[in-house]
Coordinates of C-alpha atoms in Angstrom, one line a residue:
X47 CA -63.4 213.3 -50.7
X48 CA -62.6 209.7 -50.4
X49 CA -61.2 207.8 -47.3
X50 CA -58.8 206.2 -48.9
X51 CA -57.4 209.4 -51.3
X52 CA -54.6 211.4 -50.2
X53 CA -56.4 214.4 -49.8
X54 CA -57.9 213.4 -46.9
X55 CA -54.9 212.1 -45.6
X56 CA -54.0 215.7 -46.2
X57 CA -56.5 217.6 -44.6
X58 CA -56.6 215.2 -41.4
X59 CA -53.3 216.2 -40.9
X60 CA -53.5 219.6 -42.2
X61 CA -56.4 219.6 -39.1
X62 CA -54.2 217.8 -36.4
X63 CA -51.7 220.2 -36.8
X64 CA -53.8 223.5 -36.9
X65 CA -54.9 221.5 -33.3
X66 CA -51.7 221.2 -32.0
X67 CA -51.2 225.2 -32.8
X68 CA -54.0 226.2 -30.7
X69 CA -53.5 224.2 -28.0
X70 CA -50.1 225.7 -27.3
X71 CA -51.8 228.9 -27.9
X72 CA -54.7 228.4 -25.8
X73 CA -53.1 226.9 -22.9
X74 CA -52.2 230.2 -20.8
X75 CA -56.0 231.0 -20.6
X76 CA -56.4 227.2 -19.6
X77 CA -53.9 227.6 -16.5
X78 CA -56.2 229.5 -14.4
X79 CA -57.5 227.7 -11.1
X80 CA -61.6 226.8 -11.1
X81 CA -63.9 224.0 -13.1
X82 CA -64.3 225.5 -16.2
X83 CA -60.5 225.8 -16.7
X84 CA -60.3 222.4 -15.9
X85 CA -62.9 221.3 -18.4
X86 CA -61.3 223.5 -20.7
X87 CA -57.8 222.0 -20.3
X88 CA -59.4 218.1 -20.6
X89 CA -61.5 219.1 -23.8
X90 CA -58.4 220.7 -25.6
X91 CA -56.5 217.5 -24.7
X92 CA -58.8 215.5 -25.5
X93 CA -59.5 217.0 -29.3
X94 CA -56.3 217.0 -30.3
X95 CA -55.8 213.6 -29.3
X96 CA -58.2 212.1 -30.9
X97 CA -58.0 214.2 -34.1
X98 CA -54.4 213.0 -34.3
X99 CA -55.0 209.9 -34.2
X100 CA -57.8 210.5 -36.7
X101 CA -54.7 211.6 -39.2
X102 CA -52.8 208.5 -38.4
X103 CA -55.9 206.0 -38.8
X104 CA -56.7 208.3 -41.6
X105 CA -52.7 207.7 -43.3
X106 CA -52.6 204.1 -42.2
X107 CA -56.3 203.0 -44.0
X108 CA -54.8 205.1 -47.1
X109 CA -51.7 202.8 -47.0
X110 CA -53.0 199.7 -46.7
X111 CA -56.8 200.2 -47.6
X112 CA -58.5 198.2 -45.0
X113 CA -61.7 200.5 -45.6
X114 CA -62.3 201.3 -48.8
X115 CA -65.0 203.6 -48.6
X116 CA -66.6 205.7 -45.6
X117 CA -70.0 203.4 -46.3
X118 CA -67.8 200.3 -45.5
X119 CA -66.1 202.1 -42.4
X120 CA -69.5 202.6 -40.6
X121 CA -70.8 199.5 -41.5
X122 CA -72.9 200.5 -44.8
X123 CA -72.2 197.7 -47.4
X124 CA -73.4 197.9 -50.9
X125 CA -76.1 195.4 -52.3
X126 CA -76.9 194.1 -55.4
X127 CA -79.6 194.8 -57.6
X128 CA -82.8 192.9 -57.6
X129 CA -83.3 190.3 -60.4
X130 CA -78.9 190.0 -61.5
X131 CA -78.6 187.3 -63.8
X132 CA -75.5 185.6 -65.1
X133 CA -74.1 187.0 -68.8
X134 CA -73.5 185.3 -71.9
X135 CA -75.2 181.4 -71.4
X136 CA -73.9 177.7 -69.7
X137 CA -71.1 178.2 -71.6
X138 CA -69.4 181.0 -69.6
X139 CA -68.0 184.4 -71.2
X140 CA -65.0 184.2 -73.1
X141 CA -63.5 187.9 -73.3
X142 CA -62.1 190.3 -70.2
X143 CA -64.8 192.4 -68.4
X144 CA -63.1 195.7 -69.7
X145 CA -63.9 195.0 -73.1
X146 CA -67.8 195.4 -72.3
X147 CA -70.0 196.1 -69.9
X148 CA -72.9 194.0 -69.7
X149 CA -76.0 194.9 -67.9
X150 CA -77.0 192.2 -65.4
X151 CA -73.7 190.6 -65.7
X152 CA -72.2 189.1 -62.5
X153 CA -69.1 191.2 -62.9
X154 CA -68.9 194.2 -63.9
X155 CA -65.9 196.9 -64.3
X156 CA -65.1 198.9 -60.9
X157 CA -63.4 201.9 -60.2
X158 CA -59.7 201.6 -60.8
X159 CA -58.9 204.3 -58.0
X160 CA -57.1 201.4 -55.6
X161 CA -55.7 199.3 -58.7
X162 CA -53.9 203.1 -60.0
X163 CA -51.8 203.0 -57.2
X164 CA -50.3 199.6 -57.2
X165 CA -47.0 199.4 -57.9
X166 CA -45.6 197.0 -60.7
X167 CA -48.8 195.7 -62.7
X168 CA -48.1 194.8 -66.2
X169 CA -48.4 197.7 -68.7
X170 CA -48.4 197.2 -72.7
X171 CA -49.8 194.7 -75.3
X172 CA -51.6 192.2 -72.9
X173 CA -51.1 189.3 -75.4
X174 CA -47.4 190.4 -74.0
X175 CA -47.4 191.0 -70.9
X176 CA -51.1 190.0 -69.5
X177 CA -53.5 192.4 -68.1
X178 CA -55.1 193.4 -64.1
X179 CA -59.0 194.0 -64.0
X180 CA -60.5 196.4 -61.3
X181 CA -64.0 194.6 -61.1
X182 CA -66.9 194.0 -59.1
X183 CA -68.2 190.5 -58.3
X184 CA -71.8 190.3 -57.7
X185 CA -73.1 187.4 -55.7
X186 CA -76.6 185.9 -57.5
X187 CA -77.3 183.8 -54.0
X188 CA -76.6 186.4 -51.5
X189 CA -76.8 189.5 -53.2
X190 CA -73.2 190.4 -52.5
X191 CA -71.2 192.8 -54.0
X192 CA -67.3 192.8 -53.2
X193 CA -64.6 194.5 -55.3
X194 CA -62.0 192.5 -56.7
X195 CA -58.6 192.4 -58.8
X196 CA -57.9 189.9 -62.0
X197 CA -55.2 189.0 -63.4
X198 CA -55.3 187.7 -67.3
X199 CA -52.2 186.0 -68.2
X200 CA -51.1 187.3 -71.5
X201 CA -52.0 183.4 -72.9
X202 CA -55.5 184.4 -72.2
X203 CA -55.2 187.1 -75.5
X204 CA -53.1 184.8 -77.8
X205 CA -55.0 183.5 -80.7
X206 CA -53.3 179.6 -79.8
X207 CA -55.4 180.1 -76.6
X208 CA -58.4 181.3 -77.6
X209 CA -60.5 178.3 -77.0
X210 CA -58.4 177.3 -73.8
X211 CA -60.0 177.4 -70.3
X212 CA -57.5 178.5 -67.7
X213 CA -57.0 177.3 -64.1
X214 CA -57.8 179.6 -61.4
X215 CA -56.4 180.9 -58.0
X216 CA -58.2 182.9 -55.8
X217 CA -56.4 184.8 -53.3
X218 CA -57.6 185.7 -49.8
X219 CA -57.0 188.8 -47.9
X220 CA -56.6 188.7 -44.2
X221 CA -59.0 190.7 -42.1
X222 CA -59.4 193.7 -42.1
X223 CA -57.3 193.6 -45.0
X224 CA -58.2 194.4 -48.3
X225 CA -57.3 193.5 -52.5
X226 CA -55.2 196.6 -52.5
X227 CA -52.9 194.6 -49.7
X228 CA -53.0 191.5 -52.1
X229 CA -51.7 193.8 -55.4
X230 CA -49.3 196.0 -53.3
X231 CA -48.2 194.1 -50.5
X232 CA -48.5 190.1 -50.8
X233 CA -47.8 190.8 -54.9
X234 CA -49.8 188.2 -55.6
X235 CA -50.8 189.4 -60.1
X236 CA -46.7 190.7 -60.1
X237 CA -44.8 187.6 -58.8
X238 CA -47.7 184.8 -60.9
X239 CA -46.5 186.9 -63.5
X240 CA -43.0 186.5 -63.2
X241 CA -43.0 183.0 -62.5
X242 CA -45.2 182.3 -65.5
X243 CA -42.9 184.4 -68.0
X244 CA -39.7 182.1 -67.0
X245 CA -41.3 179.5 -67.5
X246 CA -41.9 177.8 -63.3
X247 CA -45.9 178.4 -63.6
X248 CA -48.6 177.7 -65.8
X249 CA -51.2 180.6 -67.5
X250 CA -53.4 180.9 -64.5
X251 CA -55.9 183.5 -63.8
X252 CA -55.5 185.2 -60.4
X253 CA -58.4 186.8 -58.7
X254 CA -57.8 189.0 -55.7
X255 CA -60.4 189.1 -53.3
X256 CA -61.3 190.0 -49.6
X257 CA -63.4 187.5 -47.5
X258 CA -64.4 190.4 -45.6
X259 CA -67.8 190.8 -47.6
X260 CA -70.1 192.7 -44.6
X261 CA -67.2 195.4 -43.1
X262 CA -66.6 195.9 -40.5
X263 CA -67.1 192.7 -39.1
X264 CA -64.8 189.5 -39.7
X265 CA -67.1 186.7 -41.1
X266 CA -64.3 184.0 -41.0
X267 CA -66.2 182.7 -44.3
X268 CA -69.1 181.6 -42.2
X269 CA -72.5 181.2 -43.5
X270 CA -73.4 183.6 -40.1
X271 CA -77.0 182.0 -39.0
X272 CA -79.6 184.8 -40.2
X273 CA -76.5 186.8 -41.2
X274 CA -73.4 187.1 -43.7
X275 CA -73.2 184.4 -46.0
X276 CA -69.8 184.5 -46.4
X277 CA -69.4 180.7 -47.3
X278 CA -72.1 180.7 -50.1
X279 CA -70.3 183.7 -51.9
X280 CA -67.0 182.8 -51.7
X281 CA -68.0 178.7 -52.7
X282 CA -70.7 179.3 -55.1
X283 CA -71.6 183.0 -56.0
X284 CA -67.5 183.7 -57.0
X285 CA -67.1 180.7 -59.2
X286 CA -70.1 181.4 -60.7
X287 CA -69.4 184.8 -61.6
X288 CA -66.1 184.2 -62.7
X289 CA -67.2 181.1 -64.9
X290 CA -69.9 183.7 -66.6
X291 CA -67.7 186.2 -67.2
X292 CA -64.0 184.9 -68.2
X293 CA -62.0 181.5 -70.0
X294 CA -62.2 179.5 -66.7
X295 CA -62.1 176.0 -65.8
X296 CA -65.2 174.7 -64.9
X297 CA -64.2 172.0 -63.0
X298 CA -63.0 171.9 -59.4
X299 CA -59.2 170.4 -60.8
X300 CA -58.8 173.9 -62.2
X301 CA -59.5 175.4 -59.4
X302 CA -57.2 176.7 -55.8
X303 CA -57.4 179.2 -53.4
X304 CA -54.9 180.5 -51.1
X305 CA -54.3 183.8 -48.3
X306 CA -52.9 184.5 -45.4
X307 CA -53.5 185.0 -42.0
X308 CA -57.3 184.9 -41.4
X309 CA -57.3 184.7 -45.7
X310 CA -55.7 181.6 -45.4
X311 CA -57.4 179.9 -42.5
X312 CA -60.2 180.4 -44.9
X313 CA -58.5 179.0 -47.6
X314 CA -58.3 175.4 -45.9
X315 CA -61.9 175.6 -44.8
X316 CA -63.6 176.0 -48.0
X317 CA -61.3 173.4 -49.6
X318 CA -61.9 171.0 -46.7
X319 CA -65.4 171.7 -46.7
X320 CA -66.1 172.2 -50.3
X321 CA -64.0 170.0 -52.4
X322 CA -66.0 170.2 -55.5
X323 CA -65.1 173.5 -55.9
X324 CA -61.7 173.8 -54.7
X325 CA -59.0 171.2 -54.7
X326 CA -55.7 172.8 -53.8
X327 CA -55.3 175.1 -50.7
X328 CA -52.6 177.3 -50.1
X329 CA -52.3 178.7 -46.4
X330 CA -49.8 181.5 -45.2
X331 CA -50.3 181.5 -41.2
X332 CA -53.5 180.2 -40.7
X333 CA -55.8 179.2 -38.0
X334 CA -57.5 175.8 -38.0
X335 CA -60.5 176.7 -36.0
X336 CA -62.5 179.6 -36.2
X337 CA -64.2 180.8 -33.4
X338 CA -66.0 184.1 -32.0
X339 CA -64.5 187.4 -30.8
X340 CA -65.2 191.0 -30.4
X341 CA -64.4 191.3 -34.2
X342 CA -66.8 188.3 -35.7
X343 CA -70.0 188.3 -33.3
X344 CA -71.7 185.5 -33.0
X345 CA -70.8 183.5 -35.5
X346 CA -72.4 180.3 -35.4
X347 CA -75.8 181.1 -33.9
X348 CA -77.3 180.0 -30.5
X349 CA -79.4 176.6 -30.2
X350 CA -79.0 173.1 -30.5
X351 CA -77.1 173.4 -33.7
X352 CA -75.0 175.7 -32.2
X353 CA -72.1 173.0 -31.1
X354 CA -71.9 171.4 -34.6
X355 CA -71.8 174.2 -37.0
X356 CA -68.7 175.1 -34.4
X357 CA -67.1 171.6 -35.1
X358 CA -67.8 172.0 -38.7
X359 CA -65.5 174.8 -38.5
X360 CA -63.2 173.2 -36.6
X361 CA -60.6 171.5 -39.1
X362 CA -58.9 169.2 -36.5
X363 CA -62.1 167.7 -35.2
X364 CA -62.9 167.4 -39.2
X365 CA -59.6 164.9 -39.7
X366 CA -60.6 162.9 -36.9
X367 CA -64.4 162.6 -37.1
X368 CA -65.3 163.1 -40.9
X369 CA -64.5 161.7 -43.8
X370 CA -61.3 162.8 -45.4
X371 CA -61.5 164.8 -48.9
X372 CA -59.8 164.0 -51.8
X373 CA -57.9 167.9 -51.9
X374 CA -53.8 168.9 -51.8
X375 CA -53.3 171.7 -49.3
X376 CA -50.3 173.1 -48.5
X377 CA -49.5 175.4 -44.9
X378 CA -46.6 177.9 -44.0
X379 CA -45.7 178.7 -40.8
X380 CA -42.7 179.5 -39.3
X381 CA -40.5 177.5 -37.1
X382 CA -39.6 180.7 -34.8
X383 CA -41.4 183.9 -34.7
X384 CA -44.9 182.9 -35.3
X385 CA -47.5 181.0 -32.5
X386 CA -49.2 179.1 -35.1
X387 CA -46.4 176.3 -35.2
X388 CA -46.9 173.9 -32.6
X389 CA -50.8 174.0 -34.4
X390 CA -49.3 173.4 -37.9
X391 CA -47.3 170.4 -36.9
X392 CA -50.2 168.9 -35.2
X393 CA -52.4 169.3 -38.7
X394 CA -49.9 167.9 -40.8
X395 CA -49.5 164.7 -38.6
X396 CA -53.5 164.3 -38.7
X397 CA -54.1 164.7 -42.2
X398 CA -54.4 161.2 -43.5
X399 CA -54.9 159.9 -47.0
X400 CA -56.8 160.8 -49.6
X401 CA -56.2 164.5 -48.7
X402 CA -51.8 165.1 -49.3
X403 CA -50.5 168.1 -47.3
X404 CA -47.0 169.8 -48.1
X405 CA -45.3 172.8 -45.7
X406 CA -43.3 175.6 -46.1
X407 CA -41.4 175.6 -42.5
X408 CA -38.8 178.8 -42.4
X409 CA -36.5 178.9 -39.3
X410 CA -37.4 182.9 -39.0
X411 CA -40.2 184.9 -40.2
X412 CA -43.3 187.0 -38.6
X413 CA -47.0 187.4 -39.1
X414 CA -46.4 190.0 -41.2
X415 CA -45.7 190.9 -45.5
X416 CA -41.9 190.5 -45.7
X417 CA -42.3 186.6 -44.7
X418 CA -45.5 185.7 -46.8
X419 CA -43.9 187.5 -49.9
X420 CA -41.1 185.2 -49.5
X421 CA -43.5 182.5 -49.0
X422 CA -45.3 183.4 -52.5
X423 CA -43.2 181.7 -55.2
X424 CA -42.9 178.5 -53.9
X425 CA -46.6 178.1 -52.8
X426 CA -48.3 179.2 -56.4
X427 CA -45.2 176.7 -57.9
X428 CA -47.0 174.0 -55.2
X429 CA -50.2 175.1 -56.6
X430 CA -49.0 175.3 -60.1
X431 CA -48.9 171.2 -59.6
X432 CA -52.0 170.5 -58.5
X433 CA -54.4 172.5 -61.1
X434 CA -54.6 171.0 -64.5
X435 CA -54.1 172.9 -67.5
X436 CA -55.6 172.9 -70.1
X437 CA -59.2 171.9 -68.5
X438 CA -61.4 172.0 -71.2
X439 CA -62.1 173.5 -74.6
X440 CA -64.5 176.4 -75.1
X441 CA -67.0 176.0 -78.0
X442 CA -66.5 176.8 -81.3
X443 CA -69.4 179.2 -81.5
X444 CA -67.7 181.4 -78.7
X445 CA -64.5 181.5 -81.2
X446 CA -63.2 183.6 -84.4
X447 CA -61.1 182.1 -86.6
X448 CA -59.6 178.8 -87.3
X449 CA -60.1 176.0 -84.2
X450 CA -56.4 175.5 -83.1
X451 CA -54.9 172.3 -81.2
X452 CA -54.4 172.2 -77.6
X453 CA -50.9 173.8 -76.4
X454 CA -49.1 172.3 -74.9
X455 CA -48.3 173.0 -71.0
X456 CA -45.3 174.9 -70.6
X457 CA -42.2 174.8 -68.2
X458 CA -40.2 172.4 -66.4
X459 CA -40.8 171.3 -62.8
X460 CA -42.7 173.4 -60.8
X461 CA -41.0 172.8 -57.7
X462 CA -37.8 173.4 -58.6
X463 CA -35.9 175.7 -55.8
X464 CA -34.3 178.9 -56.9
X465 CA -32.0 181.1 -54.8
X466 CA -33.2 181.5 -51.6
X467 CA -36.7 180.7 -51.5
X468 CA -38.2 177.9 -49.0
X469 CA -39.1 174.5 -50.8
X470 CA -42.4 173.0 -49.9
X471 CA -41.9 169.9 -48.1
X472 CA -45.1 167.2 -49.6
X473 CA -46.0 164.4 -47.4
X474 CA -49.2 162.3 -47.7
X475 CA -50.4 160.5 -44.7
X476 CA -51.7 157.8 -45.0

């Protein structure tokens, strides 16, 4: 029994109720004066309590999969195994991970029990109407293994595309969030697929993925001294992986992440701090420090070094002290209802040139869904700009059939404004 199927949701309140019965029931013999009544009273309480809110924890984790597993809810987090090495050679794999499973490979099909219950994937021919993989990343370097969703244009199965390399966006979850709040909630594979069929986004391969890779503690994609190396995965195991296994880019102009809330903070710092691997940063109510709290531990050791590896984290103190990469991000954050704004107007004044910085700015909107999903389309049309498309040809001895040209990119200007959605505003400072 699974903790994130609906039987247990089922059973927990199946339990919670059968509680509540015998508590009323009981309660008569519990009335009497002395100490064991008293303890008596205080334990029935006390059970039903806490196995209601075992049913509601139980519901809520089901909803929104923050756990996906009871290993990952008591801290138990699957490793690779020994000796993983990457699939297919330099070149990088060329067909979906569904079509095959390789042993050894650095992604490998995963259960499709979370995918099965997002709403609104594409179904049908996915030279049509594209295609979302359930899949496992492994991490060579750290020996991670996180689950992950991808989304294949339908581009990626037409035979005019077959030696075409596609950009990439990774998307971040927020802690403790999970890839089942990125599919369902954020809608991050259903609206790149709508803006890519009218014609306001480029074929782009969308991989959903938590940054949350040692539950349940909040890494803040940290390399954690003598712990989590949540940097290394997400800046050099993922790419990897992904390069290995499907058409990619291989270089960093084809590549962008984005996420929100804690997802997005780490967005901005591995695009800050590793620009040859990403080069466009999308940011939905992030943070531009990290520090500790009861949730991340120590996250940056205790020593000498202790003080830098803070203010290497610290994206403020990086405008003003270090040099200033050559990346497009862009942040969100509303103007009224959110904290974070007052922060967000201070890091677009101090971002200076090379690095260009563009904002989404709402009057109204919370930390919450309902304000990033409106945030969505404009920020991947942002990002649409910045990746380039196509990146590179794959070898003709990964190909069947005739070589065909390069297509050419499609759609008109990616930051054109429709209906109600907020326009990025771009500025460069310089």
């Amino acid at each position: 029994m699974g903790l994130t199927s609906e039987t247990t949701v089922y059973v927990m309140a199946a339990l919670a109720a059968v509680c509540v019965g015998l508590l009323v029931w009981s309660w008569p013999r519990f009335a009497r004066q002395g100490l064991w009544q008293v303890l008596g009273r205080l334990l029935a309480v006390g059970t039903t309590q806490v196995v209601m809110i075992a049913a509601f924890a139980c519901w809520l984790n089901s909803s929104y999969q923050f756990f996906g597993s009871w290993g990952e809810l008591f801290g138990r987090v699957e490793t690779a195994p020994v000796g993983v090495t990457q699939a297919g050679d330099d070149d990088g794999g060329t067909g979906t991970v569904n079509d095959v499973a390789v042993k050894g490979a650095l992604v490998q099909p995963a259960d499709d029990e979370q995918l099965s219950r997002v709403s609104g994937l594409p179904t049908g021919p996915a030279a049509v109407n594209g295609r979302v993989e359930s899949v496992k990343v492994i991490g060579r370097r750290t020996g991670v293994v996180d689950p992950a969703f991808v989304y294949l244009p339908p581009q990626y199965f037409q035979k005019a595309y077959q030696r075409q390399r596609f950009p990439v966006i990774v998307a971040l979850s927020g802690y403790p969030g999970s890839i089942f709040n990125l599919a369902q909630h954020l809608r991050v594979s259903q609206t790149a697929g709508e803006l890519q069929k009218s014609g306001r986004m480029q074929p782009t391969v969308m991989v959903m993925i938590r940054p949350t890779i040692a539950p349940p503690r909040d890494t803040e994609c940290v390399n954690v001294p003598g712990g989590p190396q949540t940097e290394t995965f997400l800046a050099k195991d993922l790419p990897d992986a992904l390069k290995s296994a499907y058409r990619v880019g291989h270089d960093a102009s084809a590549w962008g992440v984005m996420g929100y809330s804690s997802g997005g903070s780490c967005a901005l710092q591995l695009t800050m701090r590793d620009p040859h691997v990403y080069t466009t940063a999308a940011a939905l109510s992030p943070d531009y420090r990290v520090k500790d709290d009861p949730t991340t531990g120590s996250l940056f050791g205790s020593g000498p070094d202790r003080t830098e590896r803070m203010n290497g984290h610290d994206l403020m103190w990086r405008l003003k002290h270090l040099p200033v990469p050559q990346v497009s991000v862009l942040v969100a954050e509303s103007k009224h209802g959110e904290r974070g704004y007052p922060q967000t107007q201070a890091f677009i004044r101090a971002v200076k040139a090379p690095m260009r910085v563009a904002s989404i700015l709402p009057e109204h909107g919370s930390h919450n869904f309902p304000t990033w999903v409106q945030e969505m389309p404009p920020a991947l049309k942002w990002m649409n700009q910045q990746l380039t498309f196509p990146q590179d040809v794959v070898p003709r001895h990964h190909t069947k059939g005739p070589v065909v040209a390069d297509p050419p990119r499609p759609g008109p200007d990616p930051l054109r404004a429709d209906g109600p959605e907020p326009t990025p505003t771009a500025t460069t400072r310089r």
